[in-house]
mmCIF file of C-alpha atoms in Angstrom:
data_model
loop_
_atom_site.group_PDB
_atom_site.id
_atom_site.type_symbol
_atom_site.label_atom_id
_atom_site.label_comp_id
_atom_site.label_asym_id
_atom_site.label_seq_id
_atom_site.Cartn_x
_atom_site.Cartn_y
_atom_site.Cartn_z
ATOM 1 C CA MET A 1 0.000 0.000 0.000
ATOM 2 C CA HIS A 2 2.886 2.326 0.855
ATOM 3 C CA THR A 3 4.367 1.624 -2.585
ATOM 4 C CA LEU A 4 1.150 2.634 -4.335
ATOM 5 C CA ASN A 5 0.890 5.798 -2.220
ATOM 6 C CA GLN A 6 4.387 6.889 -3.244
ATOM 7 C CA LEU A 7 3.644 6.276 -6.917
ATOM 8 C CA ILE A 8 0.380 8.221 -6.747
ATOM 9 C CA SER A 9 2.130 11.024 -4.839
ATOM 10 C CA THR A 10 4.768 11.334 -7.545
ATOM 11 C CA VAL A 11 2.214 11.413 -10.365
ATOM 12 C CA ILE A 12 0.094 14.025 -8.550
ATOM 13 C CA SER A 13 3.147 16.180 -7.847
ATOM 14 C CA PHE A 14 4.250 16.260 -11.472
ATOM 15 C CA LEU A 15 0.742 16.834 -12.806
ATOM 16 C CA ILE A 16 0.712 20.052 -10.773
ATOM 17 C CA ILE A 17 3.393 21.572 -13.019
ATOM 18 C CA PRO A 18 1.382 22.005 -16.261
ATOM 19 C CA ILE A 19 -1.645 23.158 -14.239
ATOM 20 C CA LEU A 20 0.346 25.897 -12.529
ATOM 21 C CA LEU A 21 2.040 26.942 -15.776
ATOM 22 C CA ARG A 22 -1.288 27.228 -17.564
ATOM 23 C CA ASN A 23 -2.378 29.595 -14.788
ATOM 24 C CA ARG A 24 0.573 31.863 -15.636
ATOM 25 C CA MET A 25 2.690 30.908 -12.655
ATOM 26 C CA LYS A 26 6.441 31.157 -13.208
ATOM 27 C CA LEU A 27 8.307 27.928 -13.860
ATOM 28 C CA SER A 28 10.550 28.491 -10.831
ATOM 29 C CA THR A 29 7.556 28.872 -8.518
ATOM 30 C CA SER A 30 5.800 25.887 -10.104
ATOM 31 C CA LEU A 31 8.817 23.617 -9.552
ATOM 32 C CA ALA A 32 9.315 24.876 -5.975
ATOM 33 C CA ILE A 33 5.667 24.062 -5.194
ATOM 34 C CA THR A 34 6.069 20.664 -6.858
ATOM 35 C CA ALA A 35 9.117 19.903 -4.699
ATOM 36 C CA LEU A 36 7.192 20.939 -1.567
ATOM 37 C CA VAL A 37 4.140 18.842 -2.469
ATOM 38 C CA LEU A 38 6.316 15.828 -3.277
ATOM 39 C CA ALA A 39 8.185 16.244 0.024
ATOM 40 C CA VAL A 40 4.899 16.211 1.940
ATOM 41 C CA LEU A 41 3.218 13.385 0.014
ATOM 42 C CA SER A 42 6.286 11.151 -0.243
ATOM 43 C CA MET A 43 6.132 10.304 3.483
ATOM 44 C CA ILE A 44 9.897 9.861 3.725
ATOM 45 C CA GLY A 45 9.994 11.964 6.901
ATOM 46 C CA ILE A 46 11.163 15.409 7.961
ATOM 47 C CA HIS A 47 14.614 14.097 8.894
ATOM 48 C CA ALA A 48 15.174 12.741 5.378
ATOM 49 C CA ILE A 49 13.957 15.984 3.792
ATOM 50 C CA GLY A 50 16.305 17.970 6.038
ATOM 51 C CA ASN A 51 19.243 15.809 4.997
ATOM 52 C CA ILE A 52 18.345 16.315 1.322
ATOM 53 C CA VAL A 53 18.305 20.109 1.672
ATOM 54 C CA LEU A 54 21.523 20.072 3.713
ATOM 55 C CA GLY A 55 23.110 17.811 1.094
ATOM 56 C CA LEU A 56 22.711 20.538 -1.521
ATOM 57 C CA LEU A 57 25.158 22.641 0.480
ATOM 58 C CA VAL A 58 27.690 20.001 1.503
ATOM 59 C CA THR A 59 27.729 17.713 -1.558
ATOM 60 C CA ASN A 60 30.362 18.958 -3.998
ATOM 61 C CA HIS A 61 28.499 18.172 -7.208
ATOM 62 C CA SER A 62 25.204 19.746 -6.104
ATOM 63 C CA ARG A 63 26.864 22.797 -4.557
ATOM 64 C CA ASP A 64 29.039 23.375 -7.620
ATOM 65 C CA ALA A 65 26.030 23.099 -9.943
ATOM 66 C CA ILE A 66 24.060 25.660 -7.918
ATOM 67 C CA LEU A 67 26.960 28.129 -7.759
ATOM 68 C CA THR A 68 27.720 27.721 -11.449
ATOM 69 C CA VAL A 69 24.112 28.382 -12.506
ATOM 70 C CA LEU A 70 24.056 31.542 -10.382
ATOM 71 C CA ILE A 71 27.357 32.847 -11.775
ATOM 72 C CA VAL A 72 26.503 31.966 -15.400
ATOM 73 C CA SER A 73 23.238 33.908 -15.155
ATOM 74 C CA THR A 74 25.106 36.840 -13.608
ATOM 75 C CA VAL A 75 27.713 36.838 -16.393
ATOM 76 C CA GLY A 76 25.002 36.714 -19.065
ATOM 77 C CA GLY A 77 22.945 39.491 -17.501
ATOM 78 C CA THR A 78 26.005 41.692 -17.031
ATOM 79 C CA MET A 79 27.101 41.195 -20.659
ATOM 80 C CA LYS A 80 23.609 42.138 -21.738
ATOM 81 C CA HIS A 81 23.537 45.263 -19.533
ATOM 82 C CA TYR A 82 26.852 46.604 -20.810
ATOM 83 C CA LYS A 83 25.895 45.737 -24.424
ATOM 84 C CA LEU A 84 28.783 43.323 -24.821
ATOM 85 C CA LEU A 85 26.397 40.960 -26.606
ATOM 86 C CA ASP A 86 25.595 43.696 -29.106
ATOM 87 C CA LYS A 87 29.318 44.045 -29.773
ATOM 88 C CA VAL A 88 29.577 40.289 -30.348
ATOM 89 C CA VAL A 89 26.755 40.470 -32.899
ATOM 90 C CA GLU A 90 28.276 43.540 -34.570
ATOM 91 C CA SER A 91 31.636 41.813 -34.979
ATOM 92 C CA LEU A 92 29.899 38.740 -36.425
ATOM 93 C CA LEU A 93 28.033 40.834 -38.958
ATOM 94 C CA ASN A 94 31.316 42.384 -40.074
ATOM 95 C CA ILE A 95 33.251 39.082 -40.180
ATOM 96 C CA PHE A 96 30.755 37.004 -42.165
ATOM 97 C CA ARG A 97 29.242 38.263 -45.396
ATOM 98 C CA SER A 98 26.502 35.649 -45.371
ATOM 99 C CA ARG A 99 23.030 35.998 -43.955
ATOM 100 C CA LYS A 100 22.878 32.220 -43.721
ATOM 101 C CA ILE A 101 25.916 31.928 -41.443
ATOM 102 C CA VAL A 102 24.882 34.824 -39.208
ATOM 103 C CA LEU A 103 21.363 33.407 -38.849
ATOM 104 C CA MET A 104 22.928 30.242 -37.430
ATOM 105 C CA ILE A 105 25.618 31.836 -35.259
ATOM 106 C CA ILE A 106 23.715 34.635 -33.476
ATOM 107 C CA PRO A 107 21.075 32.487 -31.700
ATOM 108 C CA SER A 108 23.712 29.810 -31.021
ATOM 109 C CA MET A 109 26.046 32.304 -29.336
ATOM 110 C CA ILE A 110 23.336 33.993 -27.256
ATOM 111 C CA GLY A 111 21.965 30.575 -26.304
ATOM 112 C CA THR A 112 25.155 29.793 -24.376
ATOM 113 C CA LEU A 113 24.236 32.405 -21.767
ATOM 114 C CA THR A 114 21.691 31.609 -19.067
ATOM 115 C CA ILE A 115 19.847 34.899 -19.129
ATOM 116 C CA PRO A 116 16.133 35.576 -18.693
ATOM 117 C CA GLY A 117 14.460 36.310 -21.999
ATOM 118 C CA GLY A 118 17.442 35.115 -24.018
ATOM 119 C CA ALA A 119 15.154 34.104 -26.870
ATOM 120 C CA VAL A 120 13.819 37.658 -26.948
ATOM 121 C CA LEU A 121 17.399 38.891 -27.314
ATOM 122 C CA SER A 122 18.244 36.755 -30.356
ATOM 123 C CA ALA A 123 14.794 36.833 -31.999
ATOM 124 C CA PRO A 124 14.931 40.457 -33.295
ATOM 125 C CA PHE A 125 18.281 39.822 -35.018
ATOM 126 C CA VAL A 126 17.006 36.610 -36.610
ATOM 127 C CA ASP A 127 13.726 38.283 -37.529
ATOM 128 C CA ASN A 128 15.392 41.216 -39.327
ATOM 129 C CA ILE A 129 18.103 39.237 -41.114
ATOM 130 C CA GLY A 130 15.678 36.425 -41.926
ATOM 131 C CA ALA A 131 13.247 38.898 -43.487
ATOM 132 C CA ASP A 132 16.034 40.288 -45.690
ATOM 133 C CA ALA A 133 16.862 36.713 -46.698
ATOM 134 C CA GLY A 134 13.265 36.017 -47.719
ATOM 135 C CA LEU A 135 12.276 33.668 -44.874
ATOM 136 C CA LYS A 136 8.623 33.636 -43.790
ATOM 137 C CA PRO A 137 7.911 34.533 -40.108
ATOM 138 C CA PRO A 138 7.248 30.894 -39.058
ATOM 139 C CA GLN A 139 10.529 29.885 -40.684
ATOM 140 C CA ARG A 140 12.379 32.669 -38.841
ATOM 141 C CA ALA A 141 10.851 31.475 -35.567
ATOM 142 C CA ALA A 142 11.941 27.893 -36.268
ATOM 143 C CA VAL A 143 15.501 29.011 -37.116
ATOM 144 C CA ASN A 144 15.778 31.056 -33.905
ATOM 145 C CA LEU A 145 14.585 28.152 -31.755
ATOM 146 C CA ILE A 146 16.589 25.415 -33.476
ATOM 147 C CA PHE A 147 19.947 27.157 -33.413
ATOM 148 C CA ARG A 148 19.397 28.808 -30.039
ATOM 149 C CA HIS A 149 19.170 25.375 -28.394
ATOM 150 C CA ILE A 150 22.417 23.940 -29.707
ATOM 151 C CA SER A 151 24.146 24.899 -26.454
ATOM 152 C CA THR A 152 21.527 23.113 -24.348
ATOM 153 C CA MET A 153 23.011 19.726 -25.164
ATOM 154 C CA VAL A 154 26.674 20.498 -25.832
ATOM 155 C CA PHE A 155 27.717 23.502 -23.699
ATOM 156 C CA PRO A 156 29.348 22.443 -20.378
ATOM 157 C CA PHE A 157 27.576 25.252 -18.492
ATOM 158 C CA SER A 158 24.053 24.521 -19.733
ATOM 159 C CA ILE A 159 21.582 23.615 -16.999
ATOM 160 C CA PRO A 160 20.920 19.995 -18.168
ATOM 161 C CA ILE A 161 24.665 19.290 -18.391
ATOM 162 C CA LEU A 162 25.242 20.829 -14.952
ATOM 163 C CA PHE A 163 22.366 18.788 -13.568
ATOM 164 C CA LEU A 164 23.828 15.633 -15.105
ATOM 165 C CA ARG A 165 27.150 16.374 -13.398
ATOM 166 C CA SER A 166 25.369 16.651 -10.058
ATOM 167 C CA ALA A 167 22.927 13.758 -10.430
ATOM 168 C CA SER A 168 25.368 11.270 -11.992
ATOM 169 C CA PRO A 169 28.952 12.065 -10.923
ATOM 170 C CA ASP A 170 30.206 8.800 -12.442
ATOM 171 C CA ILE A 171 29.134 9.879 -15.941
ATOM 172 C CA ASN A 172 31.735 11.504 -18.195
ATOM 173 C CA VAL A 173 29.781 14.570 -19.319
ATOM 174 C CA TYR A 174 32.222 15.341 -22.121
ATOM 175 C CA LEU A 175 31.545 11.905 -23.604
ATOM 176 C CA ILE A 176 27.792 12.601 -23.413
ATOM 177 C CA ILE A 177 28.417 15.978 -25.070
ATOM 178 C CA LEU A 178 30.258 14.163 -27.874
ATOM 179 C CA TYR A 179 27.279 11.818 -28.358
ATOM 180 C CA ASN A 180 24.886 14.791 -28.288
ATOM 181 C CA LEU A 181 27.014 16.633 -30.810
ATOM 182 C CA ALA A 182 26.716 13.773 -33.297
ATOM 183 C CA PHE A 183 22.915 13.870 -32.911
ATOM 184 C CA LEU A 184 22.772 17.648 -33.270
ATOM 185 C CA LEU A 185 24.990 17.723 -36.354
ATOM 186 C CA LEU A 186 22.561 15.445 -38.162
ATOM 187 C CA MET A 187 19.566 17.479 -37.015
ATOM 188 C CA LEU A 188 21.188 20.811 -37.884
ATOM 189 C CA THR A 189 22.043 19.485 -41.327
ATOM 190 C CA PHE A 190 18.390 18.655 -41.830
ATOM 191 C CA ALA A 191 17.323 22.053 -40.398
ATOM 192 C CA HIS A 192 19.639 23.751 -42.885
ATOM 193 C CA TYR A 193 18.080 21.780 -45.720
ATOM 194 C CA LEU A 194 14.547 22.727 -44.629
ATOM 195 C CA PHE A 195 14.972 26.388 -43.751
ATOM 196 C CA LEU A 196 18.265 27.853 -44.974
ATOM 197 C CA ARG A 197 19.419 26.111 -48.143
ATOM 198 C CA ARG A 198 17.617 28.542 -50.472
ATOM 199 C CA ILE A 199 19.354 31.572 -48.968
ATOM 200 C CA GLU A 200 22.180 32.748 -51.191
ATOM 201 C CA ALA A 201 25.384 32.023 -49.279
ATOM 202 C CA ASN A 202 27.364 35.097 -50.318
ATOM 203 C CA VAL A 203 24.803 37.883 -50.223
ATOM 204 C CA PRO A 204 26.512 40.797 -48.403
ATOM 205 C CA ILE A 205 24.807 42.124 -45.290
ATOM 206 C CA SER A 206 24.174 45.837 -45.195
ATOM 207 C CA GLN A 207 26.359 46.785 -42.260
ATOM 208 C CA SER A 208 28.813 49.627 -41.817
ATOM 209 C CA ASP A 209 32.321 48.295 -41.412
ATOM 210 C CA SER A 210 35.136 50.671 -40.580
ATOM 211 C CA CYS A 211 37.537 47.863 -39.616
ATOM 212 C CA GLY A 212 39.129 44.998 -41.480
ATOM 213 C CA PHE A 213 38.579 41.283 -40.990
ATOM 214 C CA GLN A 214 41.469 40.861 -38.518
ATOM 215 C CA GLU A 215 40.275 43.684 -36.282
ATOM 216 C CA ASN A 216 36.695 42.393 -36.274
ATOM 217 C CA PHE A 217 37.896 38.875 -35.499
ATOM 218 C CA ARG A 218 40.032 40.236 -32.644
ATOM 219 C CA ARG A 219 36.980 42.034 -31.245
ATOM 220 C CA PHE A 220 34.944 38.860 -31.554
ATOM 221 C CA LEU A 221 37.523 36.881 -29.538
ATOM 222 C CA ILE A 222 37.702 39.621 -26.898
ATOM 223 C CA PHE A 223 33.969 40.000 -26.371
ATOM 224 C CA THR A 224 33.258 36.257 -26.382
ATOM 225 C CA ALA A 225 36.099 35.510 -23.932
ATOM 226 C CA PRO A 226 33.681 35.299 -20.949
ATOM 227 C CA ILE A 227 31.998 32.400 -22.774
ATOM 228 C CA TYR A 228 34.886 30.261 -23.996
ATOM 229 C CA VAL A 229 37.652 30.949 -21.432
ATOM 230 C CA PRO A 230 35.931 29.125 -18.507
ATOM 231 C CA VAL A 231 35.174 26.174 -20.802
ATOM 232 C CA LEU A 232 38.864 25.859 -21.617
ATOM 233 C CA LEU A 233 39.877 26.222 -17.958
ATOM 234 C CA ASN A 234 37.520 23.421 -16.940
ATOM 235 C CA ALA A 235 38.254 21.066 -19.842
ATOM 236 C CA ILE A 236 42.042 21.502 -19.923
ATOM 237 C CA LEU A 237 43.032 22.344 -16.338
ATOM 238 C CA GLY A 238 40.125 20.718 -14.482
ATOM 239 C CA ILE A 239 39.254 23.916 -12.604
ATOM 240 C CA PRO A 240 35.776 23.586 -11.029
ATOM 241 C CA LEU A 241 33.052 25.149 -13.121
ATOM 242 C CA PHE A 242 31.989 27.811 -10.648
ATOM 243 C CA ALA A 243 35.604 28.867 -10.076
ATOM 244 C CA ALA A 244 36.224 29.047 -13.834
ATOM 245 C CA MET A 245 33.142 31.246 -14.223
ATOM 246 C CA LEU A 246 34.574 33.697 -11.690
ATOM 247 C CA VAL A 247 37.249 34.369 -14.304
ATOM 248 C CA SER A 248 34.420 35.330 -16.662
ATOM 249 C CA LEU A 249 33.271 37.984 -14.193
ATOM 250 C CA VAL A 250 36.779 39.425 -14.138
ATOM 251 C CA ILE A 251 36.839 39.516 -17.949
ATOM 252 C CA VAL A 252 33.411 41.168 -18.105
ATOM 253 C CA TYR A 253 34.580 43.786 -15.597
ATOM 254 C CA ALA A 254 37.650 44.523 -17.729
ATOM 255 C CA GLU A 255 35.521 44.889 -20.871
ATOM 256 C CA SER A 256 32.654 46.876 -19.316
ATOM 257 C CA GLU A 257 32.246 50.545 -18.536
ATOM 258 C CA LYS A 258 32.536 49.583 -14.835
ATOM 259 C CA GLU A 259 29.851 52.081 -13.846
ATOM 260 C CA LYS A 260 27.759 50.665 -10.982
ATOM 261 C CA PHE A 261 29.339 47.267 -11.639
ATOM 262 C CA LEU A 262 28.416 45.717 -8.275
ATOM 263 C CA TRP A 263 24.843 46.945 -8.624
ATOM 264 C CA VAL A 264 24.659 45.426 -12.117
ATOM 265 C CA LEU A 265 25.986 42.104 -10.763
ATOM 266 C CA ARG A 266 23.239 41.941 -8.142
ATOM 267 C CA LYS A 267 20.605 42.915 -10.691
ATOM 268 C CA SER A 268 21.837 40.364 -13.246
ATOM 269 C CA ALA A 269 21.714 37.322 -10.953
ATOM 270 C CA ASN A 270 18.846 35.147 -12.189
ATOM 271 C CA TRP A 271 17.217 33.903 -8.996
ATOM 272 C CA ASP A 272 14.427 32.160 -10.919
ATOM 273 C CA ILE A 273 16.931 29.856 -12.601
ATOM 274 C CA LEU A 274 18.611 29.258 -9.242
ATOM 275 C CA ILE A 275 15.262 28.222 -7.746
ATOM 276 C CA ILE A 276 14.656 25.933 -10.724
ATOM 277 C CA ILE A 277 17.945 24.026 -10.323
ATOM 278 C CA ILE A 278 17.555 23.760 -6.517
ATOM 279 C CA SER A 279 13.964 22.525 -6.845
ATOM 280 C CA VAL A 280 14.904 19.931 -9.469
ATOM 281 C CA LEU A 281 17.824 18.674 -7.378
ATOM 282 C CA ILE A 282 15.510 18.316 -4.368
ATOM 283 C CA ILE A 283 12.924 16.459 -6.480
ATOM 284 C CA LYS A 284 15.639 14.121 -7.730
ATOM 285 C CA ASP A 285 16.891 13.360 -4.194
ATOM 286 C CA ILE A 286 13.360 12.818 -2.852
ATOM 287 C CA ILE A 287 12.703 10.280 -5.617
ATOM 288 C CA LEU A 288 15.924 8.490 -4.692
ATOM 289 C CA GLN A 289 14.590 8.159 -1.116
ATOM 290 C CA MET A 290 11.289 6.613 -2.254
ATOM 291 C CA ASP A 291 12.546 3.030 -2.181
ATOM 292 C CA GLU A 292 9.123 1.397 -2.322
ATOM 293 C CA MET A 293 8.125 3.231 -5.501
ATOM 294 C CA LEU A 294 11.479 2.643 -7.161
ATOM 295 C CA MET A 295 11.024 -1.082 -6.523
ATOM 296 C CA ILE A 296 8.122 -0.964 -9.000
ATOM 297 C CA PHE A 297 10.462 0.182 -11.732
ATOM 298 C CA ASP A 298 13.096 -2.296 -10.586
ATOM 299 C CA ASN A 299 10.537 -5.061 -11.121
ATOM 300 C CA ILE A 300 9.550 -3.670 -14.522
ATOM 301 C CA PHE A 301 13.155 -3.507 -15.659
ATOM 302 C CA SER A 302 13.947 -6.962 -14.259
ATOM 303 C CA ARG A 303 11.149 -8.416 -16.392
ATOM 304 C CA THR A 304 12.281 -6.764 -19.606
ATOM 305 C CA THR A 305 13.814 -9.275 -21.935
ATOM 306 C CA ASN A 306 16.536 -7.055 -23.336
ATOM 307 C CA SER A 307 18.191 -3.659 -23.166
ATOM 308 C CA LEU A 308 16.046 -2.362 -26.030
ATOM 309 C CA SER A 309 12.830 -2.851 -24.044
ATOM 310 C CA MET A 310 14.376 -1.142 -21.042
ATOM 311 C CA MET A 311 15.563 1.728 -23.219
ATOM 312 C CA THR A 312 12.044 2.164 -24.648
ATOM 313 C CA VAL A 313 10.576 2.547 -21.147
ATOM 314 C CA PHE A 314 13.201 5.104 -20.171
ATOM 315 C CA MET A 315 12.866 7.112 -23.388
ATOM 316 C CA GLY A 316 9.069 7.176 -23.209
ATOM 317 C CA THR A 317 9.148 8.359 -19.590
ATOM 318 C CA SER A 318 11.725 11.054 -20.349
ATOM 319 C CA LEU A 319 9.864 12.285 -23.440
ATOM 320 C CA PHE A 320 6.529 12.394 -21.591
ATOM 321 C CA PHE A 321 7.730 14.451 -18.620
ATOM 322 C CA GLY A 322 9.659 16.814 -20.893
ATOM 323 C CA PHE A 323 6.533 17.458 -22.965
ATOM 324 C CA ILE A 324 4.039 17.991 -20.130
ATOM 325 C CA THR A 325 6.352 20.292 -18.163
ATOM 326 C CA GLY A 326 8.122 22.209 -20.943
ATOM 327 C CA ASN A 327 11.345 21.716 -18.992
ATOM 328 C CA ILE A 328 14.367 19.532 -19.727
ATOM 329 C CA THR A 329 15.657 18.942 -16.198
ATOM 330 C CA VAL A 330 12.408 17.618 -14.709
ATOM 331 C CA PRO A 331 12.379 14.390 -16.793
ATOM 332 C CA LEU A 332 16.061 13.878 -15.945
ATOM 333 C CA ALA A 333 15.199 14.235 -12.271
ATOM 334 C CA VAL A 334 12.720 11.379 -12.715
ATOM 335 C CA THR A 335 14.740 9.003 -14.895
ATOM 336 C CA LEU A 336 18.355 9.402 -13.750
ATOM 337 C CA PRO A 337 17.613 8.115 -10.213
ATOM 338 C CA MET A 338 15.968 5.057 -11.755
ATOM 339 C CA LEU A 339 18.923 4.505 -14.053
ATOM 340 C CA SER A 340 21.358 4.697 -11.127
ATOM 341 C CA ARG A 341 19.672 1.647 -9.538
ATOM 342 C CA ILE A 342 20.221 -0.628 -12.519
ATOM 343 C CA ASN A 343 23.275 -2.847 -12.665
ATOM 344 C CA MET A 344 24.929 -2.339 -16.061
ATOM 345 C CA SER A 345 28.336 -1.706 -17.583
ATOM 346 C CA ASN A 346 29.725 1.817 -17.565
ATOM 347 C CA ASP A 347 29.640 1.990 -21.359
ATOM 348 C CA LEU A 348 25.984 0.959 -21.485
ATOM 349 C CA ARG A 349 25.132 3.464 -18.735
ATOM 350 C CA HIS A 350 26.585 6.245 -20.889
ATOM 351 C CA VAL A 351 24.485 5.101 -23.857
ATOM 352 C CA PHE A 352 21.321 5.064 -21.724
ATOM 353 C CA THR A 353 22.135 8.512 -20.338
ATOM 354 C CA TYR A 354 22.571 9.869 -23.850
ATOM 355 C CA TYR A 355 19.161 8.586 -24.963
ATOM 356 C CA LEU A 356 17.534 9.897 -21.779
ATOM 357 C CA MET A 357 18.918 13.375 -22.430
ATOM 358 C CA ILE A 358 17.890 13.412 -26.084
ATOM 359 C CA SER A 359 14.366 12.219 -25.223
ATOM 360 C CA ALA A 360 14.045 14.826 -22.471
ATOM 361 C CA PHE A 361 15.283 17.494 -24.884
ATOM 362 C CA LEU A 362 12.807 16.552 -27.618
ATOM 363 C CA GLY A 363 9.882 16.481 -25.185
ATOM 364 C CA TYR A 364 10.871 19.876 -23.786
ATOM 365 C CA TYR A 365 11.684 21.404 -27.174
ATOM 366 C CA PHE A 366 8.364 20.577 -28.844
ATOM 367 C CA SER A 367 6.256 21.233 -25.723
ATOM 368 C CA PRO A 368 3.642 24.020 -26.016
ATOM 369 C CA LEU A 369 4.826 25.099 -22.541
ATOM 370 C CA HIS A 370 8.359 25.785 -23.815
ATOM 371 C CA LEU A 371 9.128 29.351 -22.636
ATOM 372 C CA CYS A 372 11.709 30.131 -25.353
ATOM 373 C CA GLN A 373 9.091 29.196 -27.901
ATOM 374 C CA SER A 374 6.566 31.537 -26.277
ATOM 375 C CA PHE A 375 9.070 34.415 -26.319
ATOM 376 C CA THR A 376 9.973 33.811 -29.967
ATOM 377 C CA LEU A 377 6.348 33.613 -31.089
ATOM 378 C CA LYS A 378 5.614 36.882 -29.297
ATOM 379 C CA VAL A 379 8.534 38.757 -30.892
ATOM 380 C CA MET A 380 7.874 37.445 -34.415
ATOM 381 C CA GLN A 381 4.069 37.570 -34.122
ATOM 382 C CA VAL A 382 3.641 33.950 -35.167
ATOM 383 C CA THR A 383 0.947 31.606 -33.859
ATOM 384 C CA ILE A 384 1.838 28.265 -32.331
ATOM 385 C CA GLY A 385 -0.155 26.547 -35.091
ATOM 386 C CA GLU A 386 1.914 28.253 -37.795
ATOM 387 C CA LEU A 387 5.139 27.247 -36.067
ATOM 388 C CA TYR A 388 4.077 23.607 -35.591
ATOM 389 C CA LYS A 389 3.037 23.416 -39.246
ATOM 390 C CA GLU A 390 6.555 24.534 -40.147
ATOM 391 C CA TYR A 391 7.979 22.007 -37.675
ATOM 392 C CA THR A 392 6.062 18.943 -38.926
ATOM 393 C CA VAL A 393 8.811 17.292 -40.976
ATOM 394 C CA TYR A 394 11.593 18.441 -38.637
ATOM 395 C CA ALA A 395 9.807 16.947 -35.612
ATOM 396 C CA MET A 396 9.289 13.587 -37.333
ATOM 397 C CA VAL A 397 12.947 13.367 -38.347
ATOM 398 C CA SER A 398 14.012 14.279 -34.811
ATOM 399 C CA GLN A 399 11.989 11.433 -33.344
ATOM 400 C CA VAL A 400 13.264 8.948 -35.935
ATOM 401 C CA GLN A 401 16.857 10.039 -35.332
ATOM 402 C CA ASN A 402 16.393 9.622 -31.579
ATOM 403 C CA SER A 403 15.251 6.040 -32.042
ATOM 404 C CA VAL A 404 18.266 5.074 -34.175
#
């Protein structure tokens, strides 16, 4: 009976998310309420809940993920405030004389920064350049969303990658990024064929350029340093992510006007994203404590005849929770704890993790609750029906590619 109660409690808790979002409640608040409801209904006890919350502060992986998310959002907001992002875009427009290339690079670059309304920031650029290139509004919206989300699966500081580091410390995230990159390259090739192939590659962009290629490239490297320098420090020297991002703050300070810098830092910190990552980490740890419910899945997996059947269950679960919540970390919070209980080789665990992440991404990406999608539709004045009509073939290929 206790097992059934835990299962029902989990389902009820997660069904709250789309209800709250439909009533215009912020995602951060919705996930915090979900974590609270799950904590109460799970019946694992106040002592266990206290240990979970305390563990966020004392466990290296969880603490580092929380600090990194906070600093990344601060770096992104500060770059936006001091118009460093505008300078990045300006240098790109002067380096590349191709609307096609710039349409791909601008949303991809801005997507690396965890800033509120990031889709709103890249959408006007894509909208204007896309209009000059002859793209219809729904096509411009699709291009902004597709290329903006490249970083979600391959950038070491993206929230799903940071969550994976915290939830599964034994997983080599750079190997998962390599797997994800192979998937994305195929999908981006198809996206190019659908939306960008008819754009003339060498049409010059109307943009004043008082500097040569070398000077513009130098500016590009300077203004994007807060993005790529911490990645190099972490990948090459093994410096913890949050410590590497502190170097980004120093770089931003050196490149900014420095006026009211401390005030801008405080203003730029994205507390909503911080609440999201904390809530998801708590949800994940509560699920790990619900032994009776997890035994149900243990029994299901023990009765599967092969790895393919097990993979299908995991992928379906991940896709479902990503779609109903419009969030990529929630399905990972559900499935990664289950995966950690299964006895399998390290290589197979990495393969399962890859498919879980891709399924979660696809569910989140095509969800009507996807916030980036809402922002893009608003800026480009496109209806969700028009966008989904444009997406039809792309969505089918994505699902087929995920099953390969």
